[in-house]
Amino acid sequence: MPVEPKTIYLEADEEITSVIDKLRKTEFKDVVLIIPKEASLLQSVVNLKLIKRQAENLGKTVSLVTQDKVGRNLADKVGLATAAKLGQEFSQPNEEKENKPEGSTEPSQKNHKDESPIEDTNEVVFKKNPTEETVSSDDLVVSEDEDTEAEAMWHKKELEEKTPKNLMPKFPKKKLFLIGVPIVLIILIAGFVFLPRAKATIYVQAEKKPVSIDFSGEKDAKVDTEKDIIPSQVIESTKESSKKYAATGKKNVGTKATGTLRISNASGDTIAWVAGTRFAPTSNSSLIYRATSAITAPDGAFTPVAVEADQPGDQYNGFGSNQAFTLVSGSLGSSVTITCQTGMTGGTNKEVTFVSQTDINNAKSELSKEALGDATTDFNKKAENLKVIDDSKKEEIVSASASPALNGEAAEFTMTVKATVKALAYNMNDISALIKADVEKEYGFSKQVVDNGSNNVEVSISSSDLATAKISGTAKTNAYVANKLNESQIKDELKGTSSTKATNYLKGLEGVEDVKLQFWPSFIKYFPRIKNNIYIKIEISDNSNN
């Protein structure tokens, strides 16, 4: 069963390198190229010859299907089978014309006067210049130069496909000039109109006016310029510090020695002593023993008394029979004697380290400073934009604890201290708001307020209560006022005027002593025509009442 040929559709602008590449990649031996009318590929005999030769080198048979009559004619002369439509029978190439004997004669003019190099068709075909359409037999042979040129074109095309193309569009210089010049002119004109700025600093003769207001502050209040009330704030910072310390306390936790004393009573009366009565050997009064129960020693009898050492330790052991003992407090008299009956035994030594009160006191003292320092640092950050009332400031150690606690057996312990710093504060911006409102209310209607004094206020606090967050005080400053100047009207007068004219106008205003003008750009010595680009600043002259 015959194998159907491979059909490859080409674009109108498909290049020869792309076509050859497709021929190389296909595995089919028979290939049909579908080419659009007037495709660039059909306009060159070299392209068609190259396709034919590459097909032969690859062992493939290539046929063309195209409605381009001139292209079919050229392909036919090159030796490629062609058809107008897919499915039609392919015409046989006329390669034998190239090998026609020299003596052969061409058909008479008469026989061919009605023939056309283009086969009959109902389609409209635009005939090209005869010199362009006529293909001589020599043109059908690919010369060595053409071969070399075609191969060079092929390799050049491969290199171009691997090289990134410059996608930046090219602008015609003339067109760019025609567009750019008007734009630059528009920008320059707009810049001349809208960009210039000018500032006029007017120095006036001002009068100093003392200002004093009594204010109060309350927590969560709003600034009230009518009642002169500002919000007060409680600034508080609590920090906890924890650190390990070595325990230094030492104590003996060994066992206590025990034994029996014998009381001989010849006093004529019964002796009664309470439990815990202390006894000591007459040879070493520092060793104390205590009666473990109440003692009743009748007259004329020998009474045994069980005792225990006051402290642990093997130094309480010993003291054989008949070792004399005495009362630690009180006097026995000559008729009462106390001796050791069985000796003291069982006392042992075992020293351990424990958390002493001295350890806790030293650790608390050191750690309290650290905790208070951290709390103060944090407090200052919170209050950096506020005015702190120093009289209300309070620093305290909220808690201090040791783990293990006092007398706990341990080689080291952890001390934890919590410290708090808090105080009342207020915002100077709130005080300034009260000053501004007071000065404006007092002088703003009839005078020009040159400086309301809000940046140089002196505040004195008469009372403060940290518990209720209430404060009261007085704010004092000096304001400077001058003759009223209408800044909006001044700007209207200055629009478009020169430096000289503007100076004369401003110095002619009542109360004005001097003027300083600034322009941007500096080479433009005229005020802008746009009102918003003119800035007015009024300052106190050196000759004012200070």
GROMACS .gro file of N, CA and C in nm, residues 244-340:
model
  291
  244LYS      N    1   2.052   3.487   8.895
  244LYS     CA    2   2.095   3.384   8.991
  244LYS      C    3   2.211   3.434   9.076
  245TYR      N    4   2.209   3.394   9.204
  245TYR     CA    5   2.314   3.432   9.299
  245TYR      C    6   2.358   3.306   9.376
  246ALA      N    7   2.482   3.309   9.426
  246ALA     CA    8   2.533   3.197   9.507
  246ALA      C    9   2.484   3.212   9.651
  247ALA      N   10   2.439   3.099   9.708
  247ALA     CA   11   2.398   3.098   9.850
  247ALA      C   12   2.524   3.081   9.936
  248THR      N   13   2.530   3.153  10.049
  248THR     CA   14   2.649   3.151  10.135
  248THR      C   15   2.620   3.102  10.276
  249GLY      N   16   2.493   3.082  10.310
  249GLY     CA   17   2.460   3.038  10.445
  249GLY      C   18   2.507   2.895  10.470
  250LYS      N   19   2.559   2.867  10.592
  250LYS     CA   20   2.606   2.733  10.630
  250LYS      C   21   2.537   2.691  10.761
  251LYS      N   22   2.498   2.563  10.773
  251LYS     CA   23   2.439   2.513  10.897
  251LYS      C   24   2.460   2.362  10.907
  252ASN      N   25   2.459   2.315  11.036
  252ASN     CA   26   2.480   2.174  11.065
  252ASN      C   27   2.344   2.108  11.080
  253VAL      N   28   2.316   2.010  10.998
  253VAL     CA   29   2.187   1.942  11.003
  253VAL      C   30   2.205   1.795  11.047
  254GLY      N   31   2.317   1.768  11.121
  254GLY     CA   32   2.338   1.633  11.174
  254GLY      C   33   2.241   1.602  11.288
  255THR      N   34   2.261   1.489  11.355
  255THR     CA   35   2.172   1.448  11.464
  255THR      C   36   2.220   1.506  11.598
  256LYS      N   37   2.127   1.517  11.695
  256LYS     CA   38   2.158   1.571  11.827
  256LYS      C   39   2.189   1.456  11.925
  257ALA      N   40   2.288   1.480  12.009
  257ALA     CA   41   2.325   1.379  12.112
  257ALA      C   42   2.218   1.373  12.221
  258THR      N   43   2.195   1.256  12.277
  258THR     CA   44   2.097   1.238  12.386
  258THR      C   45   2.162   1.160  12.500
  259GLY      N   46   2.103   1.172  12.620
  259GLY     CA   47   2.155   1.101  12.737
  259GLY      C   48   2.063   1.120  12.857
  260THR      N   49   2.112   1.078  12.975
  260THR     CA   50   2.030   1.087  13.098
  260THR      C   51   2.113   1.149  13.209
  261LEU      N   52   2.053   1.248  13.274
  261LEU     CA   53   2.114   1.309  13.392
  261LEU      C   54   2.043   1.252  13.517
  262ARG      N   55   2.113   1.258  13.630
  262ARG     CA   56   2.053   1.213  13.757
  262ARG      C   57   2.058   1.327  13.859
  263ILE      N   58   1.940   1.357  13.912
  263ILE     CA   59   1.928   1.467  14.011
  263ILE      C   60   1.919   1.406  14.153
  264SER      N   61   2.007   1.453  14.241
  264SER     CA   62   2.003   1.410  14.383
  264SER      C   63   1.953   1.530  14.464
  265ASN      N   64   1.834   1.514  14.529
  265ASN     CA   65   1.769   1.625  14.599
  265ASN      C   66   1.771   1.600  14.750
  266ALA      N   67   1.840   1.684  14.823
  266ALA     CA   68   1.840   1.674  14.971
  266ALA      C   69   1.805   1.810  15.031
  267SER      N   70   1.726   1.885  14.953
  267SER     CA   71   1.693   2.023  14.995
  267SER      C   72   1.579   2.026  15.094
  268GLY      N   73   1.507   1.919  15.110
  268GLY     CA   74   1.392   1.917  15.200
  268GLY      C   75   1.263   1.953  15.127
  269ASP      N   76   1.272   1.989  14.999
  269ASP     CA   77   1.152   2.024  14.920
  269ASP      C   78   1.156   1.951  14.785
  270THR      N   79   1.040   1.933  14.730
  270THR     CA   80   1.031   1.872  14.596
  270THR      C   81   1.068   1.978  14.491
  271ILE      N   82   1.150   1.935  14.396
  271ILE     CA   83   1.192   2.027  14.288
  271ILE      C   84   1.106   1.999  14.164
  272ALA      N   85   1.054   2.104  14.101
  272ALA     CA   86   0.973   2.091  13.979
  272ALA      C   87   1.030   2.186  13.872
  273TRP      N   88   1.074   2.127  13.763
  273TRP     CA   89   1.126   2.206  13.649
  273TRP      C   90   1.048   2.172  13.522
  274VAL      N   91   1.034   2.269  13.432
  274VAL     CA   92   0.956   2.252  13.309
  274VAL      C   93   1.040   2.181  13.204
  275ALA      N   94   0.969   2.130  13.100
  275ALA     CA   95   1.038   2.069  12.985
  275ALA      C   96   1.119   2.178  12.914
  276GLY      N   97   1.236   2.143  12.871
  276GLY     CA   98   1.323   2.240  12.805
  276GLY      C   99   1.420   2.307  12.898
  277THR      N  100   1.415   2.273  13.027
  277THR     CA  101   1.512   2.329  13.122
  277THR      C  102   1.652   2.295  13.074
  278ARG      N  103   1.738   2.396  13.075
  278ARG     CA  104   1.870   2.379  13.016
  278ARG      C  105   1.975   2.341  13.122
  279PHE      N  106   2.063   2.248  13.080
  279PHE     CA  107   2.172   2.203  13.165
  279PHE      C  108   2.302   2.209  13.084
  280ALA      N  109   2.414   2.222  13.158
  280ALA     CA  110   2.545   2.226  13.092
  280ALA      C  111   2.648   2.161  13.181
  281PRO      N  112   2.745   2.090  13.120
  281PRO     CA  113   2.851   2.031  13.203
  281PRO      C  114   2.934   2.142  13.265
  282THR      N  115   2.976   2.120  13.389
  282THR     CA  116   3.055   2.225  13.456
  282THR      C  117   3.191   2.245  13.390
  283SER      N  118   3.233   2.142  13.309
  283SER     CA  119   3.363   2.153  13.244
  283SER      C  120   3.356   2.232  13.112
  284ASN      N  121   3.234   2.248  13.054
  284ASN     CA  122   3.220   2.321  12.926
  284ASN      C  123   3.079   2.379  12.921
  285SER      N  124   3.062   2.499  12.967
  285SER     CA  125   2.929   2.559  12.979
  285SER      C  126   2.868   2.597  12.844
  286SER      N  127   2.947   2.587  12.731
  286SER     CA  128   2.893   2.624  12.598
  286SER      C  129   2.808   2.512  12.538
  287LEU      N  130   2.820   2.392  12.593
  287LEU     CA  131   2.741   2.280  12.542
  287LEU      C  132   2.612   2.273  12.622
  288ILE      N  133   2.501   2.301  12.558
  288ILE     CA  134   2.371   2.309  12.625
  288ILE      C  135   2.289   2.184  12.594
  289TYR      N  136   2.226   2.131  12.697
  289TYR     CA  137   2.134   2.018  12.684
  289TYR      C  138   2.001   2.060  12.743
  290ARG      N  139   1.890   2.008  12.687
  290ARG     CA  140   1.757   2.047  12.734
  290ARG      C  141   1.680   1.922  12.778
  291ALA      N  142   1.602   1.942  12.886
  291ALA     CA  143   1.517   1.833  12.936
  291ALA      C  144   1.407   1.808  12.835
  292THR      N  145   1.383   1.683  12.801
  292THR     CA  146   1.284   1.651  12.699
  292THR      C  147   1.142   1.650  12.755
  293SER      N  148   1.126   1.655  12.886
  293SER     CA  149   0.992   1.657  12.948
  293SER      C  150   1.001   1.728  13.083
  294ALA      N  151   0.889   1.754  13.144
  294ALA     CA  152   0.886   1.822  13.274
  294ALA      C  153   0.953   1.733  13.381
  295ILE      N  154   1.013   1.799  13.481
  295ILE     CA  155   1.091   1.727  13.584
  295ILE      C  156   1.026   1.749  13.722
  296THR      N  157   1.011   1.639  13.793
  296THR     CA  158   0.968   1.645  13.935
  296THR      C  159   1.066   1.560  14.017
  297ALA      N  160   1.144   1.628  14.102
  297ALA     CA  161   1.247   1.557  14.183
  297ALA      C  162   1.209   1.569  14.331
  298PRO      N  163   1.153   1.460  14.391
  298PRO     CA  164   1.113   1.466  14.532
  298PRO      C  165   1.237   1.473  14.626
  299ASP      N  166   1.213   1.522  14.744
  299ASP     CA  167   1.322   1.535  14.843
  299ASP      C  168   1.367   1.396  14.885
  300GLY      N  169   1.498   1.380  14.900
  300GLY     CA  170   1.557   1.257  14.949
  300GLY      C  171   1.560   1.145  14.847
  301ALA      N  172   1.548   1.179  14.716
  301ALA     CA  173   1.546   1.074  14.614
  301ALA      C  174   1.641   1.110  14.500
  302PHE      N  175   1.671   1.005  14.416
  302PHE     CA  176   1.751   1.024  14.294
  302PHE      C  177   1.654   1.019  14.174
  303THR      N  178   1.651   1.124  14.098
  303THR     CA  179   1.554   1.133  13.986
  303THR      C  180   1.628   1.138  13.853
  304PRO      N  181   1.599   1.040  13.757
  304PRO     CA  182   1.661   1.044  13.622
  304PRO      C  183   1.588   1.148  13.533
  305VAL      N  184   1.669   1.220  13.451
  305VAL     CA  185   1.612   1.322  13.360
  305VAL      C  186   1.669   1.298  13.220
  306ALA      N  187   1.580   1.274  13.122
  306ALA     CA  188   1.623   1.256  12.981
  306ALA      C  189   1.651   1.394  12.919
  307VAL      N  190   1.768   1.406  12.854
  307VAL     CA  191   1.806   1.534  12.793
  307VAL      C  192   1.850   1.512  12.647
  308GLU      N  193   1.848   1.624  12.570
  308GLU     CA  194   1.891   1.623  12.429
  308GLU      C  195   1.976   1.747  12.404
  309ALA      N  196   2.082   1.732  12.322
  309ALA     CA  197   2.170   1.845  12.292
  309ALA      C  198   2.091   1.957  12.226
  310ASP      N  199   2.129   2.080  12.254
  310ASP     CA  200   2.060   2.196  12.196
  310ASP      C  201   2.083   2.206  12.045
  311GLN      N  202   2.199   2.159  11.996
  311GLN     CA  203   2.236   2.164  11.854
  311GLN      C  204   2.292   2.030  11.810
  312PRO      N  205   2.288   2.002  11.677
  312PRO     CA  206   2.350   1.879  11.628
  312PRO      C  207   2.502   1.887  11.642
  313GLY      N  208   2.567   1.775  11.636
  313GLY     CA  209   2.713   1.775  11.637
  313GLY      C  210   2.770   1.668  11.727
  314ASP      N  211   2.886   1.615  11.684
  314ASP     CA  212   2.948   1.510  11.764
  314ASP      C  213   3.021   1.566  11.886
  315GLN      N  214   3.034   1.701  11.893
  315GLN     CA  215   3.101   1.760  12.009
  315GLN      C  216   3.015   1.747  12.136
  316TYR      N  217   2.887   1.709  12.117
  316TYR     CA  218   2.800   1.692  12.234
  316TYR      C  219   2.808   1.549  12.290
  317ASN      N  220   2.881   1.464  12.223
  317ASN     CA  221   2.894   1.325  12.273
  317ASN      C  222   2.995   1.320  12.389
  318GLY      N  223   2.985   1.211  12.469
  318GLY     CA  224   3.082   1.190  12.577
  318GLY      C  225   3.021   1.211  12.715
  319PHE      N  226   3.110   1.260  12.807
  319PHE     CA  227   3.068   1.287  12.945
  319PHE      C  228   3.018   1.157  13.013
  320GLY      N  229   3.110   1.085  13.070
  320GLY     CA  230   3.079   0.958  13.135
  320GLY      C  231   3.005   0.976  13.267
  321SER      N  232   2.990   0.865  13.338
  321SER     CA  233   2.914   0.867  13.464
  321SER      C  234   2.981   0.959  13.566
  322ASN      N  235   2.893   1.019  13.643
  322ASN     CA  236   2.934   1.108  13.750
  322ASN      C  237   2.995   1.242  13.704
  323GLN      N  238   2.986   1.272  13.570
  323GLN     CA  239   3.029   1.405  13.521
  323GLN      C  240   2.930   1.508  13.573
  324ALA      N  241   2.980   1.609  13.642
  324ALA     CA  242   2.893   1.707  13.706
  324ALA      C  243   2.830   1.800  13.602
  325PHE      N  244   2.699   1.829  13.619
  325PHE     CA  245   2.624   1.924  13.535
  325PHE      C  246   2.564   2.030  13.626
  326THR      N  247   2.523   2.139  13.570
  326THR     CA  248   2.460   2.245  13.646
  326THR      C  249   2.351   2.309  13.562
  327LEU      N  250   2.266   2.387  13.630
  327LEU     CA  251   2.164   2.462  13.558
  327LEU      C  252   2.229   2.579  13.483
  328VAL      N  253   2.179   2.605  13.360
  328VAL     CA  254   2.231   2.720  13.284
  328VAL      C  255   2.180   2.849  13.348
  329SER      N  256   2.057   2.849  13.392
  329SER     CA  257   1.998   2.966  13.459
  329SER      C  258   1.953   2.924  13.599
  330GLY      N  259   1.993   2.999  13.695
  330GLY     CA  260   1.952   2.969  13.832
  330GLY      C  261   2.065   2.902  13.912
  331SER      N  262   2.037   2.878  14.039
  331SER     CA  263   2.137   2.820  14.129
  331SER      C  264   2.078   2.694  14.194
  332LEU      N  265   2.162   2.588  14.205
  332LEU     CA  266   2.115   2.463  14.263
  332LEU      C  267   2.123   2.462  14.417
  333GLY      N  268   2.223   2.524  14.473
  333GLY     CA  269   2.246   2.511  14.619
  333GLY      C  270   2.329   2.386  14.650
  334SER      N  271   2.380   2.379  14.763
  334SER     CA  272   2.470   2.267  14.798
  334SER      C  273   2.397   2.137  14.822
  335SER      N  274   2.266   2.141  14.843
  335SER     CA  275   2.191   2.019  14.876
  335SER      C  276   2.136   1.949  14.752
  336VAL      N  277   2.160   2.006  14.632
  336VAL     CA  278   2.110   1.945  14.507
  336VAL      C  279   2.229   1.929  14.412
  337THR      N  280   2.246   1.803  14.365
  337THR     CA  281   2.354   1.777  14.269
  337THR      C  282   2.297   1.712  14.143
  338ILE      N  283   2.366   1.740  14.029
  338ILE     CA  284   2.324   1.681  13.900
  338ILE      C  285   2.448   1.619  13.837
  339THR      N  286   2.437   1.493  13.801
  339THR     CA  287   2.549   1.423  13.738
  339THR      C  288   2.499   1.348  13.616
  340CYS      N  289   2.595   1.315  13.526
  340CYS     CA  290   2.562   1.238  13.405
  340CYS      C  291   2.550   1.092  13.443
   0.00000   0.00000   0.00000
